Amino acid sequence: MTSGDMVVASDLDRTLLYSPAALMLPVPDQDAPRLLCVEVYQGRPLSFLTETAAGHVAALNEAGKLVPVTTRTTAQFQRINLPGPPAKFALCANGGRLLRDGVEDLDFTAAVTRRLAETSGPLQEVSQWLQAAARAAGADGFLRSVRDAEGLFCYAVVERDAMPQGWVEELTGFARERAWGVSVQGRKVYVVPTALTKAAAAREVADMLGCSHLIAAGDSLLDQDLLEAADEAIRPAHGELADVGWTSEHVRVTSAVGVMAGEEIASWLAGRVLG
């Protein structure tokens, strides 16, 4: 297997990139690694990776081997300034939007729209369920807001500590009946059509690049299909997949957690593809 046959499809948040709340640094402050900020939101630094990880990410981008695959919307993804040249291909909205040199591929979008219409219940029903839950919770309740992600899926911003017991299970049952799934990531509860997968989108991009060997990284339940579809994969020792103890023979698990797991992932990815 040569590097020309390989491509990396990697999740971003809590896989390569970390918010201040997700750093999980286990060392005294004076021993913490130097961090590079790669995202600013409303004038404040939001996402980081270690400088060592940044070097590996830059090398992957310079080789044209990194395809970011994120649940973020296009606008949220475009706030990120990854090290190295911009990725030629990037997948946003859980594989629902393909950017080529930063521009949406409208043919790809149309194909996704048709597939979801044929296989999943309507977004409006799921959004209305969440909106009703928000009204029932009240202005000071656990459910802070409900947002639409490019007309493809929706997510709720919640206060995890105040979330009623059984609420996620109730939502999961409602979603399952409509061929949707639920993923809880930090303060966000994502509700996504089961037909909208990172795996299918990443394989399609790999084919576009003429790469037969897919290497993947991710931390959440929304990344599981991507890791399963990859020829080789890695996940951090934190996140939803770690919480449920999920792994597979071809999936490596980091020894570190938090931003140091991100460094371990970036190093492993670069080592596999670039040698």
Tab-separated table of C-alpha atoms in Angstrom:
chain	number	residue	atom	x	y	z
A	1	MET	CA	0.000	0.000	0.000
A	2	THR	CA	1.475	3.356	-1.064
A	3	SER	CA	0.602	6.794	0.286
A	4	GLY	CA	-1.013	7.618	-3.037
A	5	ASP	CA	-3.697	5.011	-2.342
A	6	MET	CA	-4.498	6.443	1.111
A	7	VAL	CA	-6.743	9.253	2.321
A	8	VAL	CA	-7.641	10.375	5.843
A	9	ALA	CA	-11.233	11.227	6.768
A	10	SER	CA	-11.229	12.779	10.225
A	11	ASP	CA	-13.797	14.236	12.544
A	12	LEU	CA	-12.742	17.554	14.077
A	13	ASP	CA	-14.297	18.455	17.438
A	14	ARG	CA	-12.968	16.343	20.315
A	15	THR	CA	-10.956	14.319	17.802
A	16	LEU	CA	-8.406	16.764	16.373
A	17	LEU	CA	-9.739	20.023	17.866
A	18	TYR	CA	-10.649	20.871	21.460
A	19	SER	CA	-12.546	23.637	23.190
A	20	PRO	CA	-11.164	24.956	26.505
A	21	ALA	CA	-13.705	22.797	28.362
A	22	ALA	CA	-12.587	19.661	26.495
A	23	LEU	CA	-8.794	19.987	26.874
A	24	MET	CA	-8.631	17.565	29.824
A	25	LEU	CA	-4.997	18.387	30.560
A	26	PRO	CA	-3.755	16.094	33.378
A	27	VAL	CA	-0.622	18.096	34.194
A	28	PRO	CA	0.143	21.233	36.244
A	29	ASP	CA	-0.410	24.432	34.300
A	30	GLN	CA	3.309	25.109	33.977
A	31	ASP	CA	3.777	21.731	32.292
A	32	ALA	CA	0.923	22.091	29.810
A	33	PRO	CA	1.803	21.832	26.101
A	34	ARG	CA	1.794	24.895	23.880
A	35	LEU	CA	-1.573	25.216	22.154
A	36	LEU	CA	-2.480	26.693	18.788
A	37	CYS	CA	-5.872	28.387	18.426
A	38	VAL	CA	-7.528	27.517	15.100
A	39	GLU	CA	-10.988	28.987	15.656
A	40	VAL	CA	-12.296	32.289	16.985
A	41	TYR	CA	-16.009	32.859	17.574
A	42	GLN	CA	-17.465	36.262	18.449
A	43	GLY	CA	-13.977	37.510	19.180
A	44	ARG	CA	-13.078	34.692	21.556
A	45	PRO	CA	-10.731	31.727	21.045
A	46	LEU	CA	-12.766	28.554	20.745
A	47	SER	CA	-10.831	25.576	19.343
A	48	PHE	CA	-7.275	24.397	19.928
A	49	LEU	CA	-4.786	21.670	19.172
A	50	THR	CA	-1.243	21.228	20.411
A	51	GLU	CA	1.560	22.699	18.333
A	52	THR	CA	2.856	19.186	17.743
A	53	ALA	CA	-0.552	18.074	16.445
A	54	ALA	CA	-0.676	21.196	14.295
A	55	GLY	CA	2.548	20.158	12.588
A	56	HIS	CA	1.103	16.762	11.692
A	57	VAL	CA	-2.157	18.293	10.425
A	58	ALA	CA	-0.199	20.785	8.309
A	59	ALA	CA	1.823	17.948	6.785
A	60	LEU	CA	-1.337	16.004	5.925
A	61	ASN	CA	-2.862	19.098	4.310
A	62	GLU	CA	0.303	19.858	2.371
A	63	ALA	CA	0.161	16.314	0.983
A	64	GLY	CA	-3.542	16.750	0.122
A	65	LYS	CA	-4.443	13.743	2.268
A	66	LEU	CA	-6.778	15.172	4.917
A	67	VAL	CA	-10.537	15.337	4.366
A	68	PRO	CA	-12.277	16.963	7.360
A	69	VAL	CA	-15.588	15.203	8.069
A	70	THR	CA	-17.650	17.124	10.590
A	71	THR	CA	-21.171	17.455	11.946
A	72	ARG	CA	-20.662	21.221	11.879
A	73	THR	CA	-22.615	23.265	9.370
A	74	THR	CA	-20.706	24.830	6.503
A	75	ALA	CA	-20.645	28.211	8.258
A	76	GLN	CA	-19.354	26.659	11.488
A	77	PHE	CA	-16.668	24.729	9.616
A	78	GLN	CA	-15.510	27.825	7.745
A	79	ARG	CA	-14.616	29.510	11.049
A	80	ILE	CA	-11.809	26.974	11.437
A	81	ASN	CA	-8.334	27.768	10.120
A	82	LEU	CA	-6.504	24.438	10.105
A	83	PRO	CA	-2.715	24.437	9.781
A	84	GLY	CA	-1.354	24.072	6.260
A	85	PRO	CA	-3.149	24.787	2.981
A	86	PRO	CA	-6.960	24.482	2.927
A	87	ALA	CA	-8.325	21.012	2.290
A	88	LYS	CA	-9.429	20.495	-1.309
A	89	PHE	CA	-12.399	18.441	-0.092
A	90	ALA	CA	-14.312	18.850	3.168
A	91	LEU	CA	-17.535	17.220	4.352
A	92	CYS	CA	-19.858	19.228	6.593
A	93	ALA	CA	-23.296	18.606	8.142
A	94	ASN	CA	-22.503	14.954	8.932
A	95	GLY	CA	-21.698	14.223	5.302
A	96	GLY	CA	-24.606	16.205	3.887
A	97	ARG	CA	-22.549	18.976	2.310
A	98	LEU	CA	-19.395	18.588	0.206
A	99	LEU	CA	-17.093	21.572	-0.207
A	100	ARG	CA	-14.648	21.586	-3.110
A	101	ASP	CA	-12.025	24.268	-2.555
A	102	GLY	CA	-14.471	25.901	-0.145
A	103	VAL	CA	-17.427	25.901	-2.571
A	104	GLU	CA	-20.521	23.727	-2.102
A	105	ASP	CA	-20.923	20.907	-4.635
A	106	LEU	CA	-24.576	21.375	-5.609
A	107	ASP	CA	-24.857	18.013	-7.382
A	108	PHE	CA	-23.753	16.288	-4.180
A	109	THR	CA	-26.293	18.335	-2.190
A	110	ALA	CA	-29.115	17.391	-4.565
A	111	ALA	CA	-28.263	13.686	-4.322
A	112	VAL	CA	-28.303	13.843	-0.503
A	113	THR	CA	-31.648	15.659	-0.509
A	114	ARG	CA	-33.213	12.985	-2.712
A	115	ARG	CA	-31.862	10.145	-0.564
A	116	LEU	CA	-33.173	11.624	2.685
A	117	ALA	CA	-36.604	12.286	1.204
A	118	GLU	CA	-36.822	8.621	0.216
A	119	THR	CA	-35.577	7.080	3.464
A	120	SER	CA	-36.283	9.300	6.490
A	121	GLY	CA	-39.170	11.038	8.183
A	122	PRO	CA	-39.393	14.815	7.644
A	123	LEU	CA	-37.167	17.229	9.514
A	124	GLN	CA	-40.207	19.311	10.454
A	125	GLU	CA	-41.628	16.533	12.655
A	126	VAL	CA	-38.396	16.122	14.605
A	127	SER	CA	-37.886	19.865	14.943
A	128	GLN	CA	-41.449	20.332	16.197
A	129	TRP	CA	-40.903	17.637	18.844
A	130	LEU	CA	-37.823	19.453	20.118
A	131	GLN	CA	-39.545	22.845	19.982
A	132	ALA	CA	-42.429	21.447	22.049
A	133	ALA	CA	-39.921	20.062	24.571
A	134	ALA	CA	-38.287	23.488	24.774
A	135	ARG	CA	-41.633	25.186	25.449
A	136	ALA	CA	-42.477	22.612	28.107
A	137	ALA	CA	-39.101	23.147	29.788
A	138	GLY	CA	-39.693	26.908	29.993
A	139	ALA	CA	-37.300	29.822	29.660
A	140	ASP	CA	-35.116	28.632	32.525
A	141	GLY	CA	-35.320	24.941	31.681
A	142	PHE	CA	-32.666	22.480	30.619
A	143	LEU	CA	-33.305	22.946	26.869
A	144	ARG	CA	-31.783	26.261	25.848
A	145	SER	CA	-32.381	26.305	22.093
A	146	VAL	CA	-33.240	24.190	19.054
A	147	ARG	CA	-31.395	24.759	15.803
A	148	ASP	CA	-31.710	23.578	12.217
A	149	ALA	CA	-28.522	22.448	10.440
A	150	GLU	CA	-28.826	23.357	6.752
A	151	GLY	CA	-32.233	21.721	6.436
A	152	LEU	CA	-30.678	18.296	7.017
A	153	PHE	CA	-30.935	17.647	10.756
A	154	CYS	CA	-31.428	19.529	14.002
A	155	TYR	CA	-29.832	19.785	17.405
A	156	ALA	CA	-30.706	21.083	20.834
A	157	VAL	CA	-28.400	22.992	23.164
A	158	VAL	CA	-28.993	21.696	26.688
A	159	GLU	CA	-27.807	21.948	30.266
A	160	ARG	CA	-26.663	18.375	30.807
A	161	ASP	CA	-26.869	18.480	34.608
A	162	ALA	CA	-30.504	19.617	34.458
A	163	MET	CA	-31.617	17.222	31.715
A	164	PRO	CA	-34.537	15.063	32.988
A	165	GLN	CA	-33.850	11.388	33.419
A	166	GLY	CA	-35.210	9.420	30.480
A	167	TRP	CA	-35.557	12.442	28.175
A	168	VAL	CA	-32.873	11.295	25.733
A	169	GLU	CA	-34.389	7.804	25.665
A	170	GLU	CA	-37.820	9.274	24.903
A	171	LEU	CA	-36.355	11.378	22.095
A	172	THR	CA	-34.439	8.360	20.773
A	173	GLY	CA	-37.615	6.296	20.565
A	174	PHE	CA	-39.468	9.075	18.723
A	175	ALA	CA	-36.555	9.508	16.318
A	176	ARG	CA	-36.104	5.793	15.664
A	177	GLU	CA	-39.709	5.492	14.446
A	178	ARG	CA	-38.831	8.043	11.742
A	179	ALA	CA	-35.450	6.532	10.791
A	180	TRP	CA	-33.487	9.151	12.709
A	181	GLY	CA	-30.826	8.705	15.386
A	182	VAL	CA	-29.697	10.643	18.469
A	183	SER	CA	-26.190	11.577	19.621
A	184	VAL	CA	-25.296	13.526	22.779
A	185	GLN	CA	-22.068	15.507	22.452
A	186	GLY	CA	-21.220	17.918	25.237
A	187	ARG	CA	-24.062	20.423	25.528
A	188	LYS	CA	-25.567	19.456	22.175
A	189	VAL	CA	-28.092	16.726	21.444
A	190	TYR	CA	-28.029	15.912	17.727
A	191	VAL	CA	-30.969	14.296	15.954
A	192	VAL	CA	-29.862	13.084	12.522
A	193	PRO	CA	-31.423	10.921	9.776
A	194	THR	CA	-29.869	7.462	9.848
A	195	ALA	CA	-29.327	7.716	6.078
A	196	LEU	CA	-27.144	10.806	6.538
A	197	THR	CA	-23.782	9.220	7.282
A	198	LYS	CA	-20.178	10.297	7.310
A	199	ALA	CA	-19.162	6.865	6.006
A	200	ALA	CA	-20.999	7.071	2.679
A	201	ALA	CA	-19.796	10.610	2.056
A	202	ALA	CA	-16.178	9.801	2.940
A	203	ARG	CA	-16.119	6.769	0.652
A	204	GLU	CA	-17.492	8.907	-2.172
A	205	VAL	CA	-14.733	11.477	-1.694
A	206	ALA	CA	-12.098	8.719	-1.505
A	207	ASP	CA	-13.331	7.487	-4.885
A	208	MET	CA	-13.112	11.018	-6.293
A	209	LEU	CA	-9.484	11.138	-5.161
A	210	GLY	CA	-8.738	7.688	-6.535
A	211	CYS	CA	-7.847	6.383	-3.078
A	212	SER	CA	-8.764	2.789	-2.238
A	213	HIS	CA	-7.517	2.819	1.379
A	214	LEU	CA	-9.562	4.903	3.828
A	215	ILE	CA	-8.144	5.857	7.219
A	216	ALA	CA	-10.533	7.478	9.694
A	217	ALA	CA	-10.694	9.134	13.103
A	218	GLY	CA	-13.622	10.113	15.311
A	219	ASP	CA	-14.988	10.093	18.851
A	220	SER	CA	-18.799	10.113	18.777
A	221	LEU	CA	-21.679	7.829	17.855
A	222	LEU	CA	-22.038	9.876	14.673
A	223	ASP	CA	-18.495	8.759	13.791
A	224	GLN	CA	-19.081	5.058	14.381
A	225	ASP	CA	-20.193	4.301	10.826
A	226	LEU	CA	-17.133	6.143	9.482
A	227	LEU	CA	-14.755	4.136	11.656
A	228	GLU	CA	-16.520	0.892	10.723
A	229	ALA	CA	-16.284	1.665	7.002
A	230	ALA	CA	-12.593	2.584	7.131
A	231	ASP	CA	-9.769	0.174	6.397
A	232	GLU	CA	-7.942	1.516	9.458
A	233	ALA	CA	-9.185	3.859	12.141
A	234	ILE	CA	-8.433	5.482	15.471
A	235	ARG	CA	-10.587	6.938	18.222
A	236	PRO	CA	-9.720	8.771	21.429
A	237	ALA	CA	-10.077	7.200	24.859
A	238	HIS	CA	-12.855	9.716	25.585
A	239	GLY	CA	-16.198	10.572	23.997
A	240	GLU	CA	-19.408	8.696	23.276
A	241	LEU	CA	-17.697	5.667	21.718
A	242	ALA	CA	-15.424	5.358	24.743
A	243	ASP	CA	-18.410	5.742	27.088
A	244	VAL	CA	-20.148	2.742	25.515
A	245	GLY	CA	-16.893	0.785	25.178
A	246	TRP	CA	-17.172	0.485	21.403
A	247	THR	CA	-14.182	-0.675	19.390
A	248	SER	CA	-13.266	-3.009	16.556
A	249	GLU	CA	-10.235	-5.037	15.510
A	250	HIS	CA	-9.147	-2.416	12.959
A	251	VAL	CA	-9.719	0.546	15.318
A	252	ARG	CA	-6.866	1.813	17.481
A	253	VAL	CA	-7.636	3.561	20.799
A	254	THR	CA	-5.420	6.335	22.137
A	255	SER	CA	-3.672	6.035	25.461
A	256	ALA	CA	-4.325	9.715	26.219
A	257	VAL	CA	-7.544	11.720	26.567
A	258	GLY	CA	-8.430	15.292	25.689
A	259	VAL	CA	-6.152	17.443	23.586
A	260	MET	CA	-3.247	15.027	24.122
A	261	ALA	CA	-5.380	12.313	22.505
A	262	GLY	CA	-5.784	14.726	19.607
A	263	GLU	CA	-2.009	14.949	19.341
A	264	GLU	CA	-1.740	11.151	19.434
A	265	ILE	CA	-4.365	10.851	16.697
A	266	ALA	CA	-2.703	13.440	14.457
A	267	SER	CA	0.685	11.745	14.895
A	268	TRP	CA	-0.734	8.300	14.072
A	269	LEU	CA	-2.601	9.552	11.005
A	270	ALA	CA	0.469	11.316	9.629
A	271	GLY	CA	2.624	8.291	10.342
A	272	ARG	CA	0.299	5.934	8.495
A	273	VAL	CA	-0.035	8.143	5.403
A	274	LEU	CA	3.242	10.038	5.196
A	275	GLY	CA	5.613	7.554	6.836
